[in-house]
Amino acid sequence: MSGKLDGKSAIVTGAAQGIGKAIAKRLAEDGASVVIADINEDGAKAAAADIGHGAVGVACDVSDPAAVDAMIEGAARGGAPDILVNNAAIVPFIAWDDVDLDHWRKIIDVNLTSVFLTCRKATDMMRAAGRKGTVVNIASNTFFAGTPNMAAYVAAKGGVIGFTRSLATEVGKDGINVNAVSPGLTESDGVKASPHNEAFGFVEMLQAMPGKGQPEQIASVVSFLCSEDAGWMTGQTVNVDAGMVRW
């Protein structure tokens, strides 16, 4: 049985667990050859083994330019990757009065600068190879909500949305589409192990539909954006949050 991403190579960052792993699994099931890049090398390799379908796990600190370049060069097939999904992130819970410059820089580096680094390398390679590729950046609906205790994270995710719009304009002429997915609060491994796990009841009151968001629901939308079905779509941010944000 053929898949809609047969013959495509995909990189998913921060995919050792949670939403990233669900995305990697879905793309692999759709036929893509998936590279799982995560700062947790053991976790990346374990996720790849669990997913199967030829998925490969590699170590990568996405805030390190040299590590990013080496990872993408190693993951490319035929001179360039077909798909890049930027999911790697740090999701803090820290009061505004405790936010200092070191925290700010760390969150911006991992959550925003990393997206520039991966996109810089991947889109350069796509264009050099004449590849009509796809980039999906994982943002967050916290940007629209102005969620408290996450100031640097909200700023970074707002930057991801702005960068997605701009990059789509820059590389659209080369046949590369660039979109963002903005999840709501999702019952991922990281969320369940953090104070954010206590917010589901409040968030559910704001949603148009009841329930807790699941990583697989985010992965389904990413799968669509990586397929030919979304080939005429670029520069967009898709909220996947049960209608918490409506626009």
mmCIF file of C-alpha atoms in Angstrom:
data_model
loop_
_atom_site.group_PDB
_atom_site.id
_atom_site.type_symbol
_atom_site.label_atom_id
_atom_site.label_comp_id
_atom_site.label_asym_id
_atom_site.label_seq_id
_atom_site.Cartn_x
_atom_site.Cartn_y
_atom_site.Cartn_z
ATOM 1 C CA MET A 1 0.000 0.000 0.000
ATOM 2 C CA SER A 2 1.505 3.322 -1.055
ATOM 3 C CA GLY A 3 1.604 6.353 1.217
ATOM 4 C CA LYS A 4 1.184 10.006 0.367
ATOM 5 C CA LEU A 5 4.789 10.741 1.373
ATOM 6 C CA ASP A 6 6.460 7.787 -0.349
ATOM 7 C CA GLY A 7 9.980 8.624 -1.471
ATOM 8 C CA LYS A 8 10.209 11.734 0.711
ATOM 9 C CA SER A 9 12.841 12.362 3.353
ATOM 10 C CA ALA A 10 11.779 14.148 6.529
ATOM 11 C CA ILE A 11 13.520 15.662 9.547
ATOM 12 C CA VAL A 12 11.571 16.181 12.773
ATOM 13 C CA THR A 13 13.359 18.010 15.585
ATOM 14 C CA GLY A 14 12.607 17.407 19.251
ATOM 15 C CA ALA A 15 10.946 14.119 18.382
ATOM 16 C CA ALA A 16 12.122 11.789 21.139
ATOM 17 C CA GLN A 17 8.718 12.080 22.801
ATOM 18 C CA GLY A 18 5.398 13.890 22.813
ATOM 19 C CA ILE A 19 4.130 15.848 19.836
ATOM 20 C CA GLY A 20 7.403 15.458 17.950
ATOM 21 C CA LYS A 21 7.344 11.688 18.245
ATOM 22 C CA ALA A 22 3.703 11.580 17.140
ATOM 23 C CA ILE A 23 4.596 13.681 14.087
ATOM 24 C CA ALA A 24 7.571 11.476 13.226
ATOM 25 C CA LYS A 25 5.405 8.365 13.569
ATOM 26 C CA ARG A 26 2.676 9.756 11.330
ATOM 27 C CA LEU A 27 5.113 10.876 8.609
ATOM 28 C CA ALA A 28 6.796 7.466 8.685
ATOM 29 C CA GLU A 29 3.421 5.752 8.378
ATOM 30 C CA ASP A 30 2.709 8.016 5.415
ATOM 31 C CA GLY A 31 5.810 6.648 3.687
ATOM 32 C CA ALA A 32 8.516 9.200 4.508
ATOM 33 C CA SER A 33 12.034 8.260 5.560
ATOM 34 C CA VAL A 34 12.188 10.046 8.907
ATOM 35 C CA VAL A 35 15.160 11.328 10.881
ATOM 36 C CA ILE A 36 14.352 12.046 14.523
ATOM 37 C CA ALA A 37 16.689 14.750 15.827
ATOM 38 C CA ASP A 38 16.766 15.400 19.549
ATOM 39 C CA ILE A 39 19.256 16.595 22.143
ATOM 40 C CA ASN A 40 18.434 13.334 23.952
ATOM 41 C CA GLU A 41 20.249 10.854 21.707
ATOM 42 C CA ASP A 42 19.085 7.756 23.597
ATOM 43 C CA GLY A 43 15.519 9.021 23.479
ATOM 44 C CA ALA A 44 15.755 9.741 19.753
ATOM 45 C CA LYS A 45 17.050 6.252 19.020
ATOM 46 C CA ALA A 46 14.417 4.641 21.234
ATOM 47 C CA ALA A 47 11.674 6.616 19.477
ATOM 48 C CA ALA A 48 13.019 5.561 16.083
ATOM 49 C CA ALA A 49 13.060 1.910 17.131
ATOM 50 C CA ASP A 50 9.515 2.197 18.434
ATOM 51 C CA ILE A 51 8.252 3.895 15.270
ATOM 52 C CA GLY A 52 9.984 1.547 12.853
ATOM 53 C CA HIS A 53 9.464 2.132 9.118
ATOM 54 C CA GLY A 54 13.196 2.798 8.815
ATOM 55 C CA ALA A 55 13.152 5.828 11.133
ATOM 56 C CA VAL A 56 16.556 6.915 12.427
ATOM 57 C CA GLY A 57 17.337 8.742 15.677
ATOM 58 C CA VAL A 58 20.243 11.183 15.929
ATOM 59 C CA ALA A 59 21.566 13.613 18.508
ATOM 60 C CA CYS A 60 21.300 17.328 17.763
ATOM 61 C CA ASP A 61 21.379 20.468 19.860
ATOM 62 C CA VAL A 62 19.233 22.694 17.634
ATOM 63 C CA SER A 63 20.696 25.851 19.179
ATOM 64 C CA ASP A 64 24.190 24.872 17.934
ATOM 65 C CA PRO A 65 24.773 25.998 14.310
ATOM 66 C CA ALA A 66 27.469 23.403 13.612
ATOM 67 C CA ALA A 67 25.343 20.578 15.018
ATOM 68 C CA VAL A 68 22.354 21.681 12.949
ATOM 69 C CA ASP A 69 24.375 21.839 9.732
ATOM 70 C CA ALA A 70 25.879 18.399 10.332
ATOM 71 C CA MET A 71 22.505 16.867 11.197
ATOM 72 C CA ILE A 72 20.730 18.194 8.113
ATOM 73 C CA GLU A 73 23.593 17.262 5.800
ATOM 74 C CA GLY A 74 23.554 13.751 7.226
ATOM 75 C CA ALA A 75 19.778 13.445 6.905
ATOM 76 C CA ALA A 76 19.490 14.757 3.353
ATOM 77 C CA ARG A 77 18.705 12.435 0.474
ATOM 78 C CA GLY A 78 19.699 13.409 -3.026
ATOM 79 C CA GLY A 79 21.267 16.647 -1.862
ATOM 80 C CA ALA A 80 18.446 17.986 0.317
ATOM 81 C CA PRO A 81 15.650 16.972 2.665
ATOM 82 C CA ASP A 82 12.093 17.108 1.336
ATOM 83 C CA ILE A 83 10.436 17.943 4.647
ATOM 84 C CA LEU A 84 11.577 19.830 7.732
ATOM 85 C CA VAL A 85 9.400 19.940 10.854
ATOM 86 C CA ASN A 86 10.668 22.262 13.579
ATOM 87 C CA ASN A 87 9.203 20.931 16.808
ATOM 88 C CA ALA A 88 12.081 21.174 19.308
ATOM 89 C CA ALA A 89 11.227 23.468 22.206
ATOM 90 C CA ILE A 90 11.631 24.199 25.885
ATOM 91 C CA VAL A 91 8.259 24.852 27.544
ATOM 92 C CA PRO A 92 8.931 26.684 30.819
ATOM 93 C CA PHE A 93 6.693 27.577 33.733
ATOM 94 C CA ILE A 94 8.256 30.615 35.339
ATOM 95 C CA ALA A 95 6.772 33.746 36.885
ATOM 96 C CA TRP A 96 7.563 37.038 35.168
ATOM 97 C CA ASP A 97 9.401 38.322 38.260
ATOM 98 C CA ASP A 98 11.815 35.393 37.944
ATOM 99 C CA VAL A 99 12.613 35.882 34.244
ATOM 100 C CA ASP A 100 16.216 37.013 33.847
ATOM 101 C CA LEU A 101 18.392 37.497 30.785
ATOM 102 C CA ASP A 102 19.924 34.024 30.945
ATOM 103 C CA HIS A 103 16.469 32.409 30.918
ATOM 104 C CA TRP A 104 15.307 34.712 28.123
ATOM 105 C CA ARG A 105 18.287 33.921 25.929
ATOM 106 C CA LYS A 106 18.032 30.175 26.480
ATOM 107 C CA ILE A 107 14.334 30.058 25.562
ATOM 108 C CA ILE A 108 14.793 32.293 22.510
ATOM 109 C CA ASP A 109 17.813 30.268 21.343
ATOM 110 C CA VAL A 110 16.058 26.895 21.547
ATOM 111 C CA ASN A 111 12.554 27.953 20.505
ATOM 112 C CA LEU A 112 13.220 30.616 17.864
ATOM 113 C CA THR A 113 16.860 30.896 16.793
ATOM 114 C CA SER A 114 16.917 27.137 16.197
ATOM 115 C CA VAL A 115 14.103 27.545 13.660
ATOM 116 C CA PHE A 116 16.205 30.074 11.778
ATOM 117 C CA LEU A 117 19.228 27.760 11.874
ATOM 118 C CA THR A 118 17.411 24.694 10.556
ATOM 119 C CA CYS A 119 15.473 26.654 7.942
ATOM 120 C CA ARG A 120 18.601 28.469 6.789
ATOM 121 C CA LYS A 121 20.408 25.195 6.134
ATOM 122 C CA ALA A 122 17.484 23.154 4.825
ATOM 123 C CA THR A 123 16.050 25.739 2.431
ATOM 124 C CA ASP A 124 19.522 26.548 1.073
ATOM 125 C CA MET A 125 19.999 22.854 0.332
ATOM 126 C CA MET A 126 16.504 22.513 -1.158
ATOM 127 C CA ARG A 127 17.114 25.405 -3.542
ATOM 128 C CA ALA A 128 20.570 24.192 -4.532
ATOM 129 C CA ALA A 129 19.112 20.766 -5.348
ATOM 130 C CA GLY A 130 16.069 22.187 -7.141
ATOM 131 C CA ARG A 131 13.886 20.559 -4.491
ATOM 132 C CA LYS A 132 10.326 21.767 -3.951
ATOM 133 C CA GLY A 133 10.349 21.163 -0.232
ATOM 134 C CA THR A 134 8.103 21.732 2.752
ATOM 135 C CA VAL A 135 8.749 23.374 6.115
ATOM 136 C CA VAL A 136 6.341 23.117 9.049
ATOM 137 C CA ASN A 137 7.133 25.114 12.177
ATOM 138 C CA ILE A 138 5.406 24.224 15.432
ATOM 139 C CA ALA A 139 4.205 27.412 17.110
ATOM 140 C CA SER A 140 1.745 27.658 20.029
ATOM 141 C CA ASN A 141 -1.626 29.208 20.728
ATOM 142 C CA THR A 142 -0.070 30.728 23.850
ATOM 143 C CA PHE A 143 1.023 33.505 21.484
ATOM 144 C CA PHE A 144 -2.611 34.423 20.853
ATOM 145 C CA ALA A 145 -3.656 33.943 24.485
ATOM 146 C CA GLY A 146 -0.700 35.720 26.119
ATOM 147 C CA THR A 147 -0.439 32.837 28.572
ATOM 148 C CA PRO A 148 1.144 33.785 31.931
ATOM 149 C CA ASN A 149 4.306 32.254 33.396
ATOM 150 C CA MET A 150 5.716 31.779 29.885
ATOM 151 C CA ALA A 151 6.831 35.241 28.749
ATOM 152 C CA ALA A 152 9.954 34.220 26.833
ATOM 153 C CA TYR A 153 8.217 31.186 25.336
ATOM 154 C CA VAL A 154 5.246 33.254 24.149
ATOM 155 C CA ALA A 155 7.625 35.781 22.603
ATOM 156 C CA ALA A 156 9.576 33.028 20.862
ATOM 157 C CA LYS A 157 6.463 31.360 19.463
ATOM 158 C CA GLY A 158 5.216 34.721 18.212
ATOM 159 C CA GLY A 159 8.557 35.026 16.464
ATOM 160 C CA VAL A 160 8.070 31.596 14.896
ATOM 161 C CA ILE A 161 4.746 32.734 13.434
ATOM 162 C CA GLY A 162 6.244 35.951 12.075
ATOM 163 C CA PHE A 163 9.265 34.129 10.683
ATOM 164 C CA THR A 164 7.017 31.555 9.014
ATOM 165 C CA ARG A 165 5.177 34.310 7.163
ATOM 166 C CA SER A 166 8.379 35.992 6.053
ATOM 167 C CA LEU A 167 10.201 32.817 5.024
ATOM 168 C CA ALA A 168 7.207 31.718 2.964
ATOM 169 C CA THR A 169 7.563 34.937 0.977
ATOM 170 C CA GLU A 170 11.315 34.495 0.582
ATOM 171 C CA VAL A 171 11.293 30.919 -0.750
ATOM 172 C CA GLY A 172 7.883 30.590 -2.360
ATOM 173 C CA LYS A 173 9.347 31.407 -5.771
ATOM 174 C CA ASP A 174 11.520 28.311 -5.397
ATOM 175 C CA GLY A 175 8.515 26.057 -4.864
ATOM 176 C CA ILE A 176 9.075 25.677 -1.113
ATOM 177 C CA ASN A 177 6.028 26.087 1.103
ATOM 178 C CA VAL A 178 6.339 27.123 4.729
ATOM 179 C CA ASN A 179 3.515 26.890 7.272
ATOM 180 C CA ALA A 180 3.081 26.787 11.029
ATOM 181 C CA VAL A 181 0.900 24.686 13.293
ATOM 182 C CA SER A 182 -0.248 26.254 16.550
ATOM 183 C CA PRO A 183 -1.273 23.584 19.081
ATOM 184 C CA GLY A 184 -3.317 24.289 22.153
ATOM 185 C CA LEU A 185 -2.590 22.624 25.474
ATOM 186 C CA THR A 186 -1.812 19.039 24.510
ATOM 187 C CA GLU A 187 -1.590 15.941 26.699
ATOM 188 C CA SER A 188 2.017 15.195 25.801
ATOM 189 C CA ASP A 189 4.709 13.597 27.953
ATOM 190 C CA GLY A 190 6.269 16.956 28.758
ATOM 191 C CA VAL A 191 2.993 18.635 29.704
ATOM 192 C CA LYS A 192 1.910 15.753 31.934
ATOM 193 C CA ALA A 193 5.172 16.069 33.869
ATOM 194 C CA SER A 194 4.865 19.845 34.332
ATOM 195 C CA PRO A 195 2.619 22.361 36.141
ATOM 196 C CA HIS A 196 0.818 22.909 32.811
ATOM 197 C CA ASN A 197 -0.945 19.599 33.436
ATOM 198 C CA GLU A 198 -3.110 21.368 36.008
ATOM 199 C CA ALA A 199 -4.494 23.787 33.391
ATOM 200 C CA PHE A 200 -6.593 21.368 31.321
ATOM 201 C CA GLY A 201 -9.812 22.086 33.222
ATOM 202 C CA PHE A 202 -9.524 25.847 32.697
ATOM 203 C CA VAL A 203 -8.450 25.521 29.050
ATOM 204 C CA GLU A 204 -11.311 23.162 28.273
ATOM 205 C CA MET A 205 -13.775 25.861 29.345
ATOM 206 C CA LEU A 206 -12.330 28.125 26.628
ATOM 207 C CA GLN A 207 -12.477 25.517 23.863
ATOM 208 C CA ALA A 208 -15.346 25.188 21.407
ATOM 209 C CA MET A 209 -15.124 21.398 21.781
ATOM 210 C CA PRO A 210 -14.556 19.467 25.027
ATOM 211 C CA GLY A 211 -11.623 17.175 25.705
ATOM 212 C CA LYS A 212 -7.852 17.158 26.023
ATOM 213 C CA GLY A 213 -5.728 17.676 22.919
ATOM 214 C CA GLN A 214 -3.632 14.655 21.906
ATOM 215 C CA PRO A 215 -0.272 14.614 20.089
ATOM 216 C CA GLU A 216 -1.770 12.518 17.291
ATOM 217 C CA GLN A 217 -4.251 15.302 16.515
ATOM 218 C CA ILE A 218 -1.379 17.697 15.902
ATOM 219 C CA ALA A 219 0.441 15.086 13.825
ATOM 220 C CA SER A 220 -2.555 14.660 11.520
ATOM 221 C CA VAL A 221 -2.493 18.346 10.571
ATOM 222 C CA VAL A 222 1.267 18.315 10.066
ATOM 223 C CA SER A 223 0.845 15.287 7.801
ATOM 224 C CA PHE A 224 -1.627 17.252 5.668
ATOM 225 C CA LEU A 225 0.715 20.247 5.430
ATOM 226 C CA CYS A 226 3.558 17.983 4.295
ATOM 227 C CA SER A 227 1.467 16.430 1.524
ATOM 228 C CA GLU A 228 0.624 17.509 -1.995
ATOM 229 C CA ASP A 229 -2.873 18.321 -0.731
ATOM 230 C CA ALA A 230 -1.386 21.451 0.882
ATOM 231 C CA GLY A 231 0.804 22.342 -2.086
ATOM 232 C CA TRP A 232 -1.047 25.612 -2.730
ATOM 233 C CA MET A 233 -0.857 26.701 0.906
ATOM 234 C CA THR A 234 1.985 28.729 2.397
ATOM 235 C CA GLY A 235 2.670 31.386 5.003
ATOM 236 C CA GLN A 236 -0.239 30.201 7.152
ATOM 237 C CA THR A 237 -0.636 29.403 10.827
ATOM 238 C CA VAL A 238 -3.157 26.664 11.591
ATOM 239 C CA ASN A 239 -4.570 26.567 15.111
ATOM 240 C CA VAL A 240 -5.183 23.030 16.354
ATOM 241 C CA ASP A 241 -6.739 23.674 19.738
ATOM 242 C CA ALA A 242 -10.427 22.606 19.670
ATOM 243 C CA GLY A 243 -11.407 26.171 18.804
ATOM 244 C CA MET A 244 -9.862 27.888 21.816
ATOM 245 C CA VAL A 245 -8.531 30.496 19.375
ATOM 246 C CA ARG A 246 -11.098 31.417 16.697
ATOM 247 C CA TRP A 247 -10.210 33.768 13.848
#
